[in-house]
Amino acid sequence: MNSRRNISTLFALVAIMLVSACTKKFDEINTNPYDFNEEDLAADYRLMGEPLSQAQLCLLIYNDPPTAQLQQNLNADIFSGYMMSPTPFEGNINNTNYGLLYYWNNRPWQVTYTNVMKSCDFTQQKAKGTYSDFYAWAQIIKVEAMHRISDIYGPIMYTHYGVLNNEMGIDYDSQEQAYNAFFNDLREAVDTLTAYINRHAAQRFTSFDLAYKGDYVQWVKFANTLRLRLAIRIAGVNPQKARQEGEAALSHPLGLLKTPADNFAINIAPVTHPLNIMCYTWADIRMSAPMESILTGYKDPRLPHYFVPTDDGANVYHGIRNGIRISAKEEYSGFSQLVKFNSNILFMTAAEAWFLKAEAALNGWKGAGTAADNYAAGITTSFNQYGISNVNDYMNNNIDKPKPYIDPQNPENNVSAGDPHLSTITIKWDESAGREQKLERIITQKWIAMFPEGQEAWTEFRRTGYPKLFPVVINNSGGTIPTEKFIRRLPMPQVELVTNPKAVALAITTLKGPDTGGTPLWWDIR
């Protein structure tokens, strides 16, 4: 069975099967003995499982690199400080320098609602009341997809999805309401799957699960870690709710992601990772300047696992600064490429779980352990992910710092020693340091360990201000995005402004300001 069949084919098949007969004999005369019906699809769980395979494959759309490029690469991957494009799209007025393009910014919304939210909703309609495990699985996938969309735009259609309000269209949740719903769904899903594991030996996801091969325990561990991630996210704006949700995740008996084998990654084989196409076929993406500064400054042994040296030498890496003057691709296309990725799209590492625990410990949450131990475990787990052994030397380094950045093409883009945007944080944990310095260490190492998952890295930078990144040199926002504050969100998608205008207008009133890239999200209080 091919679990990657197009979900539209399945929907069409089901629709045909449900068409009513006009005569009593019609079904008998016209039934194809080789056809499927809904009972056949339900018997081997395909009716619920196939849509969830499609949902997983479209968290970052796996088989359409041009769409994947607009879904994440030309926004979050760049805004996070991970990557930069050498291509001067649209006459060098584009997202990389805050000249936001509405037809680019529609894509994260469209891909997720069309391919993920729709598929999860379909499964839940079919599974509700009968297949509690599939219903819970859909809840987890849905939260994973939709918290990313909320962290891009702010208000989203979540609890009202598929419910038409004749006067307003389809109603939105504010980001706060959406997060509350995420927590409810994760709690319910974890409780359901935990109870199911305790009662049943059979695990029915195997044919459709592209992350954990049908292991329910792994999905609970992922959901617990996702719950902790979202709890940490709101700790500044709602500390009581954050503590409640975070401590619930920390205390669950099945625990969190712990080792690299637990990493949440979607297997898209035999299709190649879309970043490979963007980097090697199109030459549209390269290493960023902050990556060069931080990884070379720390002499980080993960560097060759992330990027390829330039032709200037075996250990020479060059990254491109965001938001600079580029007249032709050839100016910067020779800078460091990304390594070629395997056919797994990584969305959460076990290392992240340890860094989440480190921050939870800073917050004084029960069950978090100590920040120092979790920080060390996070770095060690990241090193283990790449088979790197000399972790103690790295963790005891209290000398090396991020390096000044020198652009060999244009000194206008340099970041010199003493620049306030150049971090002075070292690697070695210092228990006597203040909370802010401890947080910078945690988030800087977390940022390194999460690569190449730019969406989460951008979100954490907005929430904490770490790691220190370099502001754009050219700001084409027309003043809507202050250069020193960096981009905070994408404006609401144009497609919604056209097709759902009243509901969008009301949703915009839940923001902290106008519908621009400079308005912070609900949890963004830094």
PDB file of N, CA, C and O in Angstrom, residues 171-199:
ATOM      1  N   ASP A 171     -15.180  32.239  11.811  1.00  0.00           N
ATOM      2  CA  ASP A 171     -14.623  33.006  12.910  1.00  0.00           C
ATOM      3  C   ASP A 171     -13.206  32.560  13.260  1.00  0.00           C
ATOM      4  O   ASP A 171     -12.846  31.383  13.116  1.00  0.00           O
ATOM      5  N   TYR A 172     -12.435  33.504  13.756  1.00  0.00           N
ATOM      6  CA  TYR A 172     -11.063  33.268  14.199  1.00  0.00           C
ATOM      7  C   TYR A 172     -11.016  33.135  15.719  1.00  0.00           C
ATOM      8  O   TYR A 172     -11.861  33.663  16.434  1.00  0.00           O
ATOM      9  N   ASP A 173      -9.951  32.463  16.181  1.00  0.00           N
ATOM     10  CA  ASP A 173      -9.554  32.539  17.578  1.00  0.00           C
ATOM     11  C   ASP A 173      -8.424  33.556  17.682  1.00  0.00           C
ATOM     12  O   ASP A 173      -7.542  33.613  16.819  1.00  0.00           O
ATOM     13  N   SER A 174      -8.413  34.336  18.754  1.00  0.00           N
ATOM     14  CA  SER A 174      -7.224  35.114  19.047  1.00  0.00           C
ATOM     15  C   SER A 174      -6.086  34.129  19.323  1.00  0.00           C
ATOM     16  O   SER A 174      -6.322  32.943  19.570  1.00  0.00           O
ATOM     17  N   GLN A 175      -4.848  34.604  19.329  1.00  0.00           N
ATOM     18  CA  GLN A 175      -3.758  33.677  19.608  1.00  0.00           C
ATOM     19  C   GLN A 175      -3.872  33.089  21.010  1.00  0.00           C
ATOM     20  O   GLN A 175      -3.598  31.900  21.214  1.00  0.00           O
ATOM     21  N   GLU A 176      -4.301  33.881  21.965  1.00  0.00           N
ATOM     22  CA  GLU A 176      -4.478  33.355  23.322  1.00  0.00           C
ATOM     23  C   GLU A 176      -5.524  32.253  23.331  1.00  0.00           C
ATOM     24  O   GLU A 176      -5.341  31.192  23.958  1.00  0.00           O
ATOM     25  N   GLN A 177      -6.651  32.452  22.661  1.00  0.00           N
ATOM     26  CA  GLN A 177      -7.684  31.424  22.598  1.00  0.00           C
ATOM     27  C   GLN A 177      -7.171  30.168  21.888  1.00  0.00           C
ATOM     28  O   GLN A 177      -7.463  29.040  22.312  1.00  0.00           O
ATOM     29  N   ALA A 178      -6.405  30.364  20.829  1.00  0.00           N
ATOM     30  CA  ALA A 178      -5.858  29.227  20.097  1.00  0.00           C
ATOM     31  C   ALA A 178      -4.920  28.414  20.977  1.00  0.00           C
ATOM     32  O   ALA A 178      -4.989  27.174  21.013  1.00  0.00           O
ATOM     33  N   TYR A 179      -4.057  29.089  21.724  1.00  0.00           N
ATOM     34  CA  TYR A 179      -3.135  28.374  22.605  1.00  0.00           C
ATOM     35  C   TYR A 179      -3.880  27.602  23.689  1.00  0.00           C
ATOM     36  O   TYR A 179      -3.516  26.465  24.016  1.00  0.00           O
ATOM     37  N   ASN A 180      -4.906  28.188  24.240  1.00  0.00           N
ATOM     38  CA  ASN A 180      -5.705  27.461  25.233  1.00  0.00           C
ATOM     39  C   ASN A 180      -6.313  26.202  24.629  1.00  0.00           C
ATOM     40  O   ASN A 180      -6.361  25.147  25.273  1.00  0.00           O
ATOM     41  N   ALA A 181      -6.758  26.303  23.386  1.00  0.00           N
ATOM     42  CA  ALA A 181      -7.311  25.135  22.699  1.00  0.00           C
ATOM     43  C   ALA A 181      -6.218  24.106  22.407  1.00  0.00           C
ATOM     44  O   ALA A 181      -6.463  22.895  22.492  1.00  0.00           O
ATOM     45  N   PHE A 182      -5.009  24.566  22.058  1.00  0.00           N
ATOM     46  CA  PHE A 182      -3.895  23.632  21.838  1.00  0.00           C
ATOM     47  C   PHE A 182      -3.640  22.807  23.102  1.00  0.00           C
ATOM     48  O   PHE A 182      -3.466  21.588  23.030  1.00  0.00           O
ATOM     49  N   PHE A 183      -3.595  23.486  24.241  1.00  0.00           N
ATOM     50  CA  PHE A 183      -3.337  22.778  25.496  1.00  0.00           C
ATOM     51  C   PHE A 183      -4.444  21.768  25.785  1.00  0.00           C
ATOM     52  O   PHE A 183      -4.169  20.631  26.205  1.00  0.00           O
ATOM     53  N   ASN A 184      -5.684  22.153  25.562  1.00  0.00           N
ATOM     54  CA  ASN A 184      -6.794  21.231  25.793  1.00  0.00           C
ATOM     55  C   ASN A 184      -6.684  20.005  24.900  1.00  0.00           C
ATOM     56  O   ASN A 184      -6.886  18.867  25.345  1.00  0.00           O
ATOM     57  N   ASP A 185      -6.371  20.228  23.626  1.00  0.00           N
ATOM     58  CA  ASP A 185      -6.276  19.113  22.685  1.00  0.00           C
ATOM     59  C   ASP A 185      -5.110  18.193  23.015  1.00  0.00           C
ATOM     60  O   ASP A 185      -5.226  16.962  22.913  1.00  0.00           O
ATOM     61  N   LEU A 186      -3.974  18.759  23.404  1.00  0.00           N
ATOM     62  CA  LEU A 186      -2.834  17.925  23.762  1.00  0.00           C
ATOM     63  C   LEU A 186      -3.114  17.119  25.025  1.00  0.00           C
ATOM     64  O   LEU A 186      -2.771  15.929  25.112  1.00  0.00           O
ATOM     65  N   ARG A 187      -3.733  17.756  26.006  1.00  0.00           N
ATOM     66  CA  ARG A 187      -4.064  17.034  27.236  1.00  0.00           C
ATOM     67  C   ARG A 187      -5.008  15.868  26.930  1.00  0.00           C
ATOM     68  O   ARG A 187      -4.786  14.738  27.391  1.00  0.00           O
ATOM     69  N   GLU A 188      -6.026  16.133  26.152  1.00  0.00           N
ATOM     70  CA  GLU A 188      -6.993  15.090  25.819  1.00  0.00           C
ATOM     71  C   GLU A 188      -6.333  13.974  25.015  1.00  0.00           C
ATOM     72  O   GLU A 188      -6.573  12.780  25.264  1.00  0.00           O
ATOM     73  N   ALA A 189      -5.498  14.334  24.058  1.00  0.00           N
ATOM     74  CA  ALA A 189      -4.839  13.329  23.220  1.00  0.00           C
ATOM     75  C   ALA A 189      -3.894  12.456  24.034  1.00  0.00           C
ATOM     76  O   ALA A 189      -3.862  11.223  23.874  1.00  0.00           O
ATOM     77  N   VAL A 190      -3.122  13.074  24.914  1.00  0.00           N
ATOM     78  CA  VAL A 190      -2.193  12.312  25.753  1.00  0.00           C
ATOM     79  C   VAL A 190      -2.959  11.371  26.682  1.00  0.00           C
ATOM     80  O   VAL A 190      -2.592  10.195  26.839  1.00  0.00           O
ATOM     81  N   ASP A 191      -4.022  11.869  27.296  1.00  0.00           N
ATOM     82  CA  ASP A 191      -4.817  11.017  28.182  1.00  0.00           C
ATOM     83  C   ASP A 191      -5.412   9.836  27.417  1.00  0.00           C
ATOM     84  O   ASP A 191      -5.415   8.693  27.904  1.00  0.00           O
ATOM     85  N   THR A 192      -5.909  10.109  26.218  1.00  0.00           N
ATOM     86  CA  THR A 192      -6.533   9.055  25.413  1.00  0.00           C
ATOM     87  C   THR A 192      -5.515   7.998  25.012  1.00  0.00           C
ATOM     88  O   THR A 192      -5.759   6.789  25.175  1.00  0.00           O
ATOM     89  N   LEU A 193      -4.374   8.418  24.477  1.00  0.00           N
ATOM     90  CA  LEU A 193      -3.378   7.447  24.030  1.00  0.00           C
ATOM     91  C   LEU A 193      -2.749   6.704  25.197  1.00  0.00           C
ATOM     92  O   LEU A 193      -2.441   5.511  25.084  1.00  0.00           O
ATOM     93  N   THR A 194      -2.549   7.387  26.313  1.00  0.00           N
ATOM     94  CA  THR A 194      -1.998   6.710  27.488  1.00  0.00           C
ATOM     95  C   THR A 194      -2.938   5.614  27.965  1.00  0.00           C
ATOM     96  O   THR A 194      -2.508   4.488  28.275  1.00  0.00           O
ATOM     97  N   ALA A 195      -4.220   5.922  28.032  1.00  0.00           N
ATOM     98  CA  ALA A 195      -5.209   4.911  28.425  1.00  0.00           C
ATOM     99  C   ALA A 195      -5.258   3.779  27.415  1.00  0.00           C
ATOM    100  O   ALA A 195      -5.375   2.594  27.785  1.00  0.00           O
ATOM    101  N   TYR A 196      -5.165   4.113  26.143  1.00  0.00           N
ATOM    102  CA  TYR A 196      -5.200   3.093  25.091  1.00  0.00           C
ATOM    103  C   TYR A 196      -3.998   2.161  25.222  1.00  0.00           C
ATOM    104  O   TYR A 196      -4.126   0.938  25.117  1.00  0.00           O
ATOM    105  N   ILE A 197      -2.806   2.729  25.462  1.00  0.00           N
ATOM    106  CA  ILE A 197      -1.597   1.924  25.625  1.00  0.00           C
ATOM    107  C   ILE A 197      -1.749   0.959  26.796  1.00  0.00           C
ATOM    108  O   ILE A 197      -1.335  -0.202  26.723  1.00  0.00           O
ATOM    109  N   ASN A 198      -2.356   1.423  27.861  1.00  0.00           N
ATOM    110  CA  ASN A 198      -2.519   0.588  29.053  1.00  0.00           C
ATOM    111  C   ASN A 198      -3.538  -0.530  28.850  1.00  0.00           C
ATOM    112  O   ASN A 198      -3.498  -1.544  29.558  1.00  0.00           O
ATOM    113  N   ARG A 199      -4.451  -0.353  27.895  1.00  0.00           N
ATOM    114  CA  ARG A 199      -5.513  -1.347  27.690  1.00  0.00           C
ATOM    115  C   ARG A 199      -5.251  -2.294  26.528  1.00  0.00           C
ATOM    116  O   ARG A 199      -5.757  -3.411  26.518  1.00  0.00           O
TER     117      ARG A 199
END
